[in-house]
PDB file of C-alpha atoms (C1' of nucleotides) in Angstrom:
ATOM      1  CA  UNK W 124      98.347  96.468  95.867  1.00  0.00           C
ATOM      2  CA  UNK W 125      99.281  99.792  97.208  1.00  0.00           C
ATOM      3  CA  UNK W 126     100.838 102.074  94.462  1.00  0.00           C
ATOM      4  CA  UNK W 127     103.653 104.470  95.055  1.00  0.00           C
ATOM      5  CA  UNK W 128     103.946 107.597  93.075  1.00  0.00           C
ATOM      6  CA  UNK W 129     107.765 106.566  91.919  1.00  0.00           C
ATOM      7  CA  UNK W 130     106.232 102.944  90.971  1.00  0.00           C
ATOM      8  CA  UNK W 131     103.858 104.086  88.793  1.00  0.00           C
ATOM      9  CA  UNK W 132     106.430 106.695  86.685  1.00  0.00           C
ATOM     10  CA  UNK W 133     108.554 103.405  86.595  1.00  0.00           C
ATOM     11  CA  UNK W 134     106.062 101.727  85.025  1.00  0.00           C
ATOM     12  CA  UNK W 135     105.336 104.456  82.786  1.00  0.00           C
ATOM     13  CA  UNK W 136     108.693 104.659  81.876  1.00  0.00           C
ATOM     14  CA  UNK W 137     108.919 101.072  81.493  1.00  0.00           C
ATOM     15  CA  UNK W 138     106.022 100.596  79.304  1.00  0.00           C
ATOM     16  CA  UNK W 139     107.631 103.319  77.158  1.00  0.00           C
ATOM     17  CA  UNK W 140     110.412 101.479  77.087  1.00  0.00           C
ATOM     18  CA  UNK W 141     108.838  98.145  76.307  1.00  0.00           C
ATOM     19  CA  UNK W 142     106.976  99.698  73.257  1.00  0.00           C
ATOM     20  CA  UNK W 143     110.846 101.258  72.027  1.00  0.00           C
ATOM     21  CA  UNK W 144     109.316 105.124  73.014  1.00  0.00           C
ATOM     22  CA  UNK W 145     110.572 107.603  74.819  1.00  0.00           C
ATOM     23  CA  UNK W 146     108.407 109.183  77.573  1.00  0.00           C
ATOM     24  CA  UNK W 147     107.799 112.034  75.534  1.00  0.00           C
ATOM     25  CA  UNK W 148     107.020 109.554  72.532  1.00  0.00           C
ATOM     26  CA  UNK W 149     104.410 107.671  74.589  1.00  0.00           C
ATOM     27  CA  UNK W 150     102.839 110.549  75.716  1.00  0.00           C
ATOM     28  CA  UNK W 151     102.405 112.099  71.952  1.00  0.00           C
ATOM     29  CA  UNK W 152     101.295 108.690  70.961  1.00  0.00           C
ATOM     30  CA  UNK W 153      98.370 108.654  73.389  1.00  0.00           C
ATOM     31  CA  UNK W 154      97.497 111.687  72.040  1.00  0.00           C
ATOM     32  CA  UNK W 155      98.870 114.096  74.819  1.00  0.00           C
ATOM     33  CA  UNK W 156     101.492 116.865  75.237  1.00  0.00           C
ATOM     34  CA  UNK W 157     104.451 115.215  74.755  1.00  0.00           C
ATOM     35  CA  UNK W 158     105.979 116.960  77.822  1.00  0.00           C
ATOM     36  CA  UNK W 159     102.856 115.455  80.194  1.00  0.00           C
ATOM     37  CA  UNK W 160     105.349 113.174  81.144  1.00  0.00           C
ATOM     38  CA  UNK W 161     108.591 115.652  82.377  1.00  0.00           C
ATOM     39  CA  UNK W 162     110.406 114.062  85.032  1.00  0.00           C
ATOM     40  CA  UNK W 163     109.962 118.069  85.909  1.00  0.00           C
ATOM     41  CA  UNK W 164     106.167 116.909  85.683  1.00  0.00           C
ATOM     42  CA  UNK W 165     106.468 114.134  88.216  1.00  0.00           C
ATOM     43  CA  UNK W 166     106.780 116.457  91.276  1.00  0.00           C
ATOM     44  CA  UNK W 167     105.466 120.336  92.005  1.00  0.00           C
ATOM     45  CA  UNK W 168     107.198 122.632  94.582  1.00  0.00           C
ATOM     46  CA  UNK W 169     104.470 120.830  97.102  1.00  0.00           C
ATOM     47  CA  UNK W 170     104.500 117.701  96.597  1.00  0.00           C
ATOM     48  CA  UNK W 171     104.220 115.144  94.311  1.00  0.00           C
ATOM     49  CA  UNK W 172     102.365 114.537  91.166  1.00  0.00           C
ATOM     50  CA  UNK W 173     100.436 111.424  89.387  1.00  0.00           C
ATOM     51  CA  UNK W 174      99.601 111.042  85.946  1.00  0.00           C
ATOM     52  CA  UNK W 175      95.503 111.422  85.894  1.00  0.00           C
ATOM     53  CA  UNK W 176      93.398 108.036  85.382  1.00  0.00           C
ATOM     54  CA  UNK W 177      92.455 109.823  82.028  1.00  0.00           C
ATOM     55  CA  UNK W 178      96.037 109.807  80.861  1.00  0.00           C
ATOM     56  CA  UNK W 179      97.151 106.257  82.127  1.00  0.00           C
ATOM     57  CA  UNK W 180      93.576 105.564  79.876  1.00  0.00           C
ATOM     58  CA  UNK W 181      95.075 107.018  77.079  1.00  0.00           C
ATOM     59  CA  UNK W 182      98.727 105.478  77.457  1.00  0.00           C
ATOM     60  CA  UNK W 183      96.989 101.894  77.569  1.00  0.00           C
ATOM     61  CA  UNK W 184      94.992 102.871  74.788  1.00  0.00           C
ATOM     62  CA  UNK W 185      98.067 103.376  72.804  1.00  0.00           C
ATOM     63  CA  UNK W 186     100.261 100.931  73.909  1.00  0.00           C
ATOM     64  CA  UNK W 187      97.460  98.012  73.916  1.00  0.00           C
ATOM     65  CA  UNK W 188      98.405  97.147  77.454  1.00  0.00           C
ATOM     66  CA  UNK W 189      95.838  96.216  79.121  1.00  0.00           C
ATOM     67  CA  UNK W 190      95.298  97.546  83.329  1.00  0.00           C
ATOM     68  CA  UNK W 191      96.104  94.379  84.532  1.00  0.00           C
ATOM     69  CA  UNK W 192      99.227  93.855  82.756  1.00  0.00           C
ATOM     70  CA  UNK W 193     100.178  97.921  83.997  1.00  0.00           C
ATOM     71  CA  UNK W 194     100.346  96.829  87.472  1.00  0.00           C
ATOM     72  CA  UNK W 195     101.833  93.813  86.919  1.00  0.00           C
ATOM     73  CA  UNK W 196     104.771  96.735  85.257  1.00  0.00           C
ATOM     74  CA  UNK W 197     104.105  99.057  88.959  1.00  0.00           C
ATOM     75  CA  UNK W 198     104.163  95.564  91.105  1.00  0.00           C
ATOM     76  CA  UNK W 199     107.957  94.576  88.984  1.00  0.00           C
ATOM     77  CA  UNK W 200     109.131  97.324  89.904  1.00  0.00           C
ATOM     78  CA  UNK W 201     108.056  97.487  93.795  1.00  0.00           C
ATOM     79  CA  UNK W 202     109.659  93.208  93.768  1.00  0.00           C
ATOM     80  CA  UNK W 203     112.776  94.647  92.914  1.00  0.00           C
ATOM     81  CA  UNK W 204     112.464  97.786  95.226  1.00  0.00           C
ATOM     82  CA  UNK W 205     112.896 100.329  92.186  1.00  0.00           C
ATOM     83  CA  UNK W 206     112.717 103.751  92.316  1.00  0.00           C
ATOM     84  CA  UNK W 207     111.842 103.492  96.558  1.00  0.00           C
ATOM     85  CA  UNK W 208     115.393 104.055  97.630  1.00  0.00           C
ATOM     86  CA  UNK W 209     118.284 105.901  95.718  1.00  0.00           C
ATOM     87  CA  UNK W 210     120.517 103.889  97.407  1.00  0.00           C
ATOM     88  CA  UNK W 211     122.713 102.012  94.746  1.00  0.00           C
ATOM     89  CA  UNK W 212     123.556  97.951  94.354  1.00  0.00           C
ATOM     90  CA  UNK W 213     125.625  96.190  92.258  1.00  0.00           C
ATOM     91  CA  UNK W 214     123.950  93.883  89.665  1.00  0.00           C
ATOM     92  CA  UNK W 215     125.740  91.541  87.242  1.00  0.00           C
ATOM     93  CA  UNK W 216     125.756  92.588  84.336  1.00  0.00           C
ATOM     94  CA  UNK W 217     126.230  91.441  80.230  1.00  0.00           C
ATOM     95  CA  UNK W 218     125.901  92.816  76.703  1.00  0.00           C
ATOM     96  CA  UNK W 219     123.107  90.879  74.829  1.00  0.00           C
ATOM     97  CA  UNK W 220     125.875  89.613  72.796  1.00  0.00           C
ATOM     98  CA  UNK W 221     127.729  87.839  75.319  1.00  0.00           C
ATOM     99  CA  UNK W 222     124.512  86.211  77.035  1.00  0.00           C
ATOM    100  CA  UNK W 223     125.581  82.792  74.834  1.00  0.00           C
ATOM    101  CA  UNK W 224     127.924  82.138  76.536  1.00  0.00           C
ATOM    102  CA  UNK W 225     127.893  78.991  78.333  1.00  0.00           C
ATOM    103  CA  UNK W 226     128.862  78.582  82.275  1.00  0.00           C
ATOM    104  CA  UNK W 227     127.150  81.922  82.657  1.00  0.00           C
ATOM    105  CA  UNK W 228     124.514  80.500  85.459  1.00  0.00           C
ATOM    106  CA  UNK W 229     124.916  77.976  87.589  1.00  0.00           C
ATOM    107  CA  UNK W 230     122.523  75.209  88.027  1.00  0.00           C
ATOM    108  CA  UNK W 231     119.839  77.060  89.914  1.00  0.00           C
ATOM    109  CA  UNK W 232     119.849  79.419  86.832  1.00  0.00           C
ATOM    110  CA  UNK W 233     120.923  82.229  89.027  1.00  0.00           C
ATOM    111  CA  UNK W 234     124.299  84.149  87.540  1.00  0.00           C
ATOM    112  CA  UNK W 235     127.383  83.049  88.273  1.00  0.00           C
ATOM    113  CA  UNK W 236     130.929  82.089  86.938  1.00  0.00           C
ATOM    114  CA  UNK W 237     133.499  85.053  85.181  1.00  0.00           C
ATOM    115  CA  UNK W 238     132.812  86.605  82.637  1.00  0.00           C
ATOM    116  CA  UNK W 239     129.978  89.123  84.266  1.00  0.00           C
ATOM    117  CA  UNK W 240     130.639  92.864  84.727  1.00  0.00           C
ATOM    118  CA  UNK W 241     128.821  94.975  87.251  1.00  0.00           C
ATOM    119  CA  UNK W 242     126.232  97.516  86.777  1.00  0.00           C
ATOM    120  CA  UNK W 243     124.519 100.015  89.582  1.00  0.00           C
ATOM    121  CA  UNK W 244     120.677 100.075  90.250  1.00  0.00           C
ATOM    122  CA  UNK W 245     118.583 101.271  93.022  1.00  0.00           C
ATOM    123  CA  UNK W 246     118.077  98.481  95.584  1.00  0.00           C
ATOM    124  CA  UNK W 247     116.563  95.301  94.423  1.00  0.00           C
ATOM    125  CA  UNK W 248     115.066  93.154  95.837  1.00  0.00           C
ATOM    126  CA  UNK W 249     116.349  89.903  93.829  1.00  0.00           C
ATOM    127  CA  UNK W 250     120.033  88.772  95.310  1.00  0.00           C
ATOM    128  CA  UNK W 251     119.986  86.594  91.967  1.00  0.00           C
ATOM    129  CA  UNK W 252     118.520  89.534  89.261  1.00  0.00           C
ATOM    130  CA  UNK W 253     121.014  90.190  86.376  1.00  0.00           C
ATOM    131  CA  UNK W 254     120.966  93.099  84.167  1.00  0.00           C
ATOM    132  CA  UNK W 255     121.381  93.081  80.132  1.00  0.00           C
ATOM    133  CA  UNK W 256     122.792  95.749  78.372  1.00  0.00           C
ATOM    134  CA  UNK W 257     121.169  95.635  74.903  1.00  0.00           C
ATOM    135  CA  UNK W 258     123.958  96.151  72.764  1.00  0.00           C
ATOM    136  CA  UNK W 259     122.161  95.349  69.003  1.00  0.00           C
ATOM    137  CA  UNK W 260     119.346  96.453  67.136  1.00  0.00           C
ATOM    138  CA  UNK W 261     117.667  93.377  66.968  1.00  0.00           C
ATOM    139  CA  UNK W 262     115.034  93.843  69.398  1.00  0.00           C
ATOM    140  CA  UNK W 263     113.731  97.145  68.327  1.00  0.00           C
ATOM    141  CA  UNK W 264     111.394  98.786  68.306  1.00  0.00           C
ATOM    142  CA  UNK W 265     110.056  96.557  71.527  1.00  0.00           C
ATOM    143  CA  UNK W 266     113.746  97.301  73.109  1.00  0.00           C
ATOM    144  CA  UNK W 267     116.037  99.858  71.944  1.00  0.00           C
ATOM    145  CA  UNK W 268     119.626  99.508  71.587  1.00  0.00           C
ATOM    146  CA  UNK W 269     121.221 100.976  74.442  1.00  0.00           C
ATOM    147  CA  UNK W 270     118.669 100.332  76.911  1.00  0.00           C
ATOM    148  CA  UNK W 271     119.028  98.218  79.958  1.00  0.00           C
ATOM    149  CA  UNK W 272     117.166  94.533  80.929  1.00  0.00           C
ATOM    150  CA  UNK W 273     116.753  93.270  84.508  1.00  0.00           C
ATOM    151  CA  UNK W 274     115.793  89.925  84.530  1.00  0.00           C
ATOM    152  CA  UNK W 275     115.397  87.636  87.262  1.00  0.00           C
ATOM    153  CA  UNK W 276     115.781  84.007  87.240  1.00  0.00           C
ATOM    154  CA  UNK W 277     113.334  83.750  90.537  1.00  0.00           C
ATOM    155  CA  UNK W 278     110.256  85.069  89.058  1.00  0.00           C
ATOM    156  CA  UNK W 279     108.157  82.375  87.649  1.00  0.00           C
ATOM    157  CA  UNK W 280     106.899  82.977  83.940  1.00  0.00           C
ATOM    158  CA  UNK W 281     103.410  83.643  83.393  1.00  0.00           C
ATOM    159  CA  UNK W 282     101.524  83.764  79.582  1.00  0.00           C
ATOM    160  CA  UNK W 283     101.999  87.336  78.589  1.00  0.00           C
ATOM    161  CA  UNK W 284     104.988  87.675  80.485  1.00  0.00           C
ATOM    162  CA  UNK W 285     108.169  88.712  78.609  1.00  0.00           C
ATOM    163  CA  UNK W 286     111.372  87.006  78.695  1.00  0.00           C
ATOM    164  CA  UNK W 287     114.673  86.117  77.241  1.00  0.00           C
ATOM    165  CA  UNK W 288     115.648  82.525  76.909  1.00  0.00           C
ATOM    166  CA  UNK W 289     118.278  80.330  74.946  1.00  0.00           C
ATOM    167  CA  UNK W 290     117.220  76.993  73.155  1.00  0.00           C
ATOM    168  CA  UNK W 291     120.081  74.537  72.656  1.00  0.00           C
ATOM    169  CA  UNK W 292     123.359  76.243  70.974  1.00  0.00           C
ATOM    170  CA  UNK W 293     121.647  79.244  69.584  1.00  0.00           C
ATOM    171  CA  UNK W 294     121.771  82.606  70.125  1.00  0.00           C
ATOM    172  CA  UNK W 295     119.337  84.523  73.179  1.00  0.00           C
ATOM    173  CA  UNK W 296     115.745  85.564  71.999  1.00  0.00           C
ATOM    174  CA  UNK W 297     113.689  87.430  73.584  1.00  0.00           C
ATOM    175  CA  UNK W 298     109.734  86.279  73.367  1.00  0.00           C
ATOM    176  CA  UNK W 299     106.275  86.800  74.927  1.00  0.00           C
ATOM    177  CA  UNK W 300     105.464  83.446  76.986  1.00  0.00           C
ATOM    178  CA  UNK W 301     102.329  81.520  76.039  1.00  0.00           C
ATOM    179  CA  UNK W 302     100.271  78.980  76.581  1.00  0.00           C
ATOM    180  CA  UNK W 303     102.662  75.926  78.652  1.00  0.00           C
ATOM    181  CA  UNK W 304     101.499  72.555  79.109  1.00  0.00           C
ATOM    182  CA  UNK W 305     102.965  70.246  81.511  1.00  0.00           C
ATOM    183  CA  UNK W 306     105.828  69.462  79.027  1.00  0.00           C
ATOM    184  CA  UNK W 307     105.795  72.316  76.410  1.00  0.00           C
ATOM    185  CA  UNK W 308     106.401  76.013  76.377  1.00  0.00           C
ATOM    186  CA  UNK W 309     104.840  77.991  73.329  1.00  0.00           C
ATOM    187  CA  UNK W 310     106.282  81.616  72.827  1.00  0.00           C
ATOM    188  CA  UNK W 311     105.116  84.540  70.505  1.00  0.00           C
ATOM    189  CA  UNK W 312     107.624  86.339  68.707  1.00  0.00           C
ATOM    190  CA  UNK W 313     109.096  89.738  70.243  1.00  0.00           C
ATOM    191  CA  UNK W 314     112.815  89.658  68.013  1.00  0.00           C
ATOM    192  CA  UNK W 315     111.950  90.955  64.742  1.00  0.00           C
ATOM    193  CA  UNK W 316     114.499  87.977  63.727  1.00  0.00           C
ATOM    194  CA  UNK W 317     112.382  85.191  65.293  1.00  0.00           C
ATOM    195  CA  UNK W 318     109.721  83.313  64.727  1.00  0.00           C
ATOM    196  CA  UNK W 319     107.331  82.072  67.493  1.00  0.00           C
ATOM    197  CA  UNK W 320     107.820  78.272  68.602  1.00  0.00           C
ATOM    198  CA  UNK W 321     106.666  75.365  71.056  1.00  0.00           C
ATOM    199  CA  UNK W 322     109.054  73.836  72.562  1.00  0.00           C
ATOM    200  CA  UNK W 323     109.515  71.052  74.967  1.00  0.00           C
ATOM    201  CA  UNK W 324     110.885  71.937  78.692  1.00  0.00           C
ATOM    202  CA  UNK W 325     113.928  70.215  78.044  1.00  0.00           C
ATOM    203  CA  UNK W 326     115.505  71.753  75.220  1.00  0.00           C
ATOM    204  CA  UNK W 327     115.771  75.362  77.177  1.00  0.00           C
ATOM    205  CA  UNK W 328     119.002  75.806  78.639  1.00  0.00           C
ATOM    206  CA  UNK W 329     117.670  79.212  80.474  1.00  0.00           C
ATOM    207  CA  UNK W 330     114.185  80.907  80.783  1.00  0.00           C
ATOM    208  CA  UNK W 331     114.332  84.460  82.754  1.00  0.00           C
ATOM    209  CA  UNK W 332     111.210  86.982  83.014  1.00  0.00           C
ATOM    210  CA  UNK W 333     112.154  90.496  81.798  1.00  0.00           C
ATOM    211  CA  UNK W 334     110.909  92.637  84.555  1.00  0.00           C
ATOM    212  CA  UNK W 335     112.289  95.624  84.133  1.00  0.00           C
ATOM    213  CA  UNK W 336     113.309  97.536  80.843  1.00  0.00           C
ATOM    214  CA  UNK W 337     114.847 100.794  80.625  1.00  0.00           C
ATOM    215  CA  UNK W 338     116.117 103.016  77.547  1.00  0.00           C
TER     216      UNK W 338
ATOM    217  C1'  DG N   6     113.741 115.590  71.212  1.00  0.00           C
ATOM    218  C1'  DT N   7     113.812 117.005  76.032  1.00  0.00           C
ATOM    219  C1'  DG N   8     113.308 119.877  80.060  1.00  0.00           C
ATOM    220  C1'  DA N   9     111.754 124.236  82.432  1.00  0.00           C
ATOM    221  C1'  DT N  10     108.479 127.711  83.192  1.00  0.00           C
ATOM    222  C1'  DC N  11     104.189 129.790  82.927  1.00  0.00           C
ATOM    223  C1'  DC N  12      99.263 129.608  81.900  1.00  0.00           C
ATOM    224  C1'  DT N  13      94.497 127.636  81.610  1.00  0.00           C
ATOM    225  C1'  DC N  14      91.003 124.611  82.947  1.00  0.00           C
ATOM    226  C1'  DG N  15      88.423 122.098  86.078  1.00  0.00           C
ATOM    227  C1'  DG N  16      87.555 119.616  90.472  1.00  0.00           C
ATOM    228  C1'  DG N  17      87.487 119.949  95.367  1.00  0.00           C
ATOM    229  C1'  DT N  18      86.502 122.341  99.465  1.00  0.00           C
ATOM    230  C1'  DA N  19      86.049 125.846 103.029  1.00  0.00           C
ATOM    231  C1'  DG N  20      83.323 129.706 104.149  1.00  0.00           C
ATOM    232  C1'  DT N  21      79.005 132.085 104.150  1.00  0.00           C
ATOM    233  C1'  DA N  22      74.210 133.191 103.505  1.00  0.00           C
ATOM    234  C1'  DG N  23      69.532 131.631 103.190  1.00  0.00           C
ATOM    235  C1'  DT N  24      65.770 128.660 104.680  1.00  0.00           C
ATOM    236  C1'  DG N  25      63.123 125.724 107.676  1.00  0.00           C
TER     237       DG N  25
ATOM    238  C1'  DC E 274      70.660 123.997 115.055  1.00  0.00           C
ATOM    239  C1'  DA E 275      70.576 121.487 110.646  1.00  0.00           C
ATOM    240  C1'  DC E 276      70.572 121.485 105.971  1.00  0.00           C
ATOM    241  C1'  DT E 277      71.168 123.380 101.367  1.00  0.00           C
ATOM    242  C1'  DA E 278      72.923 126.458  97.883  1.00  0.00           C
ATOM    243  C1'  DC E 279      76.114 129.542  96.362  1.00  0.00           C
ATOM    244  C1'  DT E 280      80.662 131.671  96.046  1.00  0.00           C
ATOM    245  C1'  DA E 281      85.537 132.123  96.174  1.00  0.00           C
ATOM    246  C1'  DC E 282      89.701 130.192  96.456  1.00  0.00           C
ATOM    247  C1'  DC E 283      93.224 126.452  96.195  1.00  0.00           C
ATOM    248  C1'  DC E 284      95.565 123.198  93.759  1.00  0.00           C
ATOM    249  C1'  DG E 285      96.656 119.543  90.417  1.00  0.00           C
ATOM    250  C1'  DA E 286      96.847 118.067  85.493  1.00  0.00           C
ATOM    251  C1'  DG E 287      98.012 119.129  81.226  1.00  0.00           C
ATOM    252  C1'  DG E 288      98.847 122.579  77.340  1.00  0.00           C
ATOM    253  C1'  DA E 289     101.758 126.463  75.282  1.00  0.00           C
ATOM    254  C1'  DT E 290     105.920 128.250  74.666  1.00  0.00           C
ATOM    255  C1'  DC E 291     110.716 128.763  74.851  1.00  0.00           C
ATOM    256  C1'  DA E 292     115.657 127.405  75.468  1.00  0.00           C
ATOM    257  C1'  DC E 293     118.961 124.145  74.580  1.00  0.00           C
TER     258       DC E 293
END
DNA sequence: GTGATCCTCGGGTAGTAGTG
DNA sequence: CACTACTACCCGAGGATCAC
């Protein structure tokens, strides 16, 4: 995979995110400057400007992400085409809160029905990606109130992946994907409210990868 | 806490001199 | 001419400092 200079920040940014940091934050956790990571760092008068391998070292360090899982965070974003255009596109878009509801996707999973609201982001590359506005606390300090979820129902699940699901009548919880089996899901705990669980296949009503997360 | 500006450090490289 | 060693300079990454 090729990596674009914008990709990486986004993932940067992302993993900040992810981890309930701001840029600044991530950078002071991995024991840097906490201005290495300036958006008025990312480019010079000449050009652009990447974060050193030493750095990115440092920031996985911190976080615990491993490299693997990092470009899995630079390839999301290239899939949905963020940060290469500044073109803007219309996304659905929901509160956390609201994501209960039923009739919200049709039987594909992708979005559909009333109810959705509309939100701008640069180019994806998912016709059926959704946004999520978080609008609780719950979630912290992986994802902070306020921030911003784009999910998409197309992009299989993968252990370590992390989503947001709903399980029967209850409310949406957002998890770290296990181990599956042919019939069962298992899921480590990412809500601060929730418990891990296995489940079977058929008691999820909706199971959509997080692949983007912004503050 | 964040962004802007300036400064320091270090790696890379082009140019030049020395040697065979 | 070919190769090596040395020097000077350029430039990028990150730190220091300040303003807000």
């Amino acid at each position: 995979m090729s990596m674009k200079h914008e990709d990486v920040w986004r993932a940067l940014d992302t993993l900040a995110a992810e981890k309930g940091l701001s840029p600044s934050g991530l950078a002071r956790a991995a024991g840097l400057d906490p201005t290495a990571f300036n958006r008025s760092k990312r480019t010079t008068s000449r050009g652009l400007r990447w974060p050193s391998t030493e750095s990115l070292s440092r920031v996985l360090s911190a976080t615990g992400a491993s490299l693997e899982s990092f470009t899995a965070l630079v390839g999301g974003a290239r899939a949905l085409g963020l940060g290469r255009s500044h073109r803007a596109h219309r996304l659905p878009l929901l509160p956390l809160s609201q994501l209960c509801t039923d009739g919200l996707f049709d039987d594909a999973g992708n979005p559909s029905g009333q109810g959705w609201e509309e939100t701008e982001v640069p180019q994806p590359g998912d016709p059926h990606g959704y946004a999520v506005r978080i609008d609780s606390a719950r979630l912290e300090p992986v994802f902070r109130e306020g921030g911003t979820l784009i999910l998409s129902p197309a992009v299989p699940v993968r252990p370590g992946d992390r989503v947001l699901l709903r399980r029967g009548e209850g409310p949406v919880g957002a998890f770290v994907a296990g181990d599956r089996t042919a019939t069962s899901f298992s899921f480590d705990s990412l809500d601060a409210d929730s418990a891990g669980f296995s489940t079977t296949r058929e008691t999820l009503v909706w199971l959509h990868r997080i692949i983007w997360a912004s503050s």
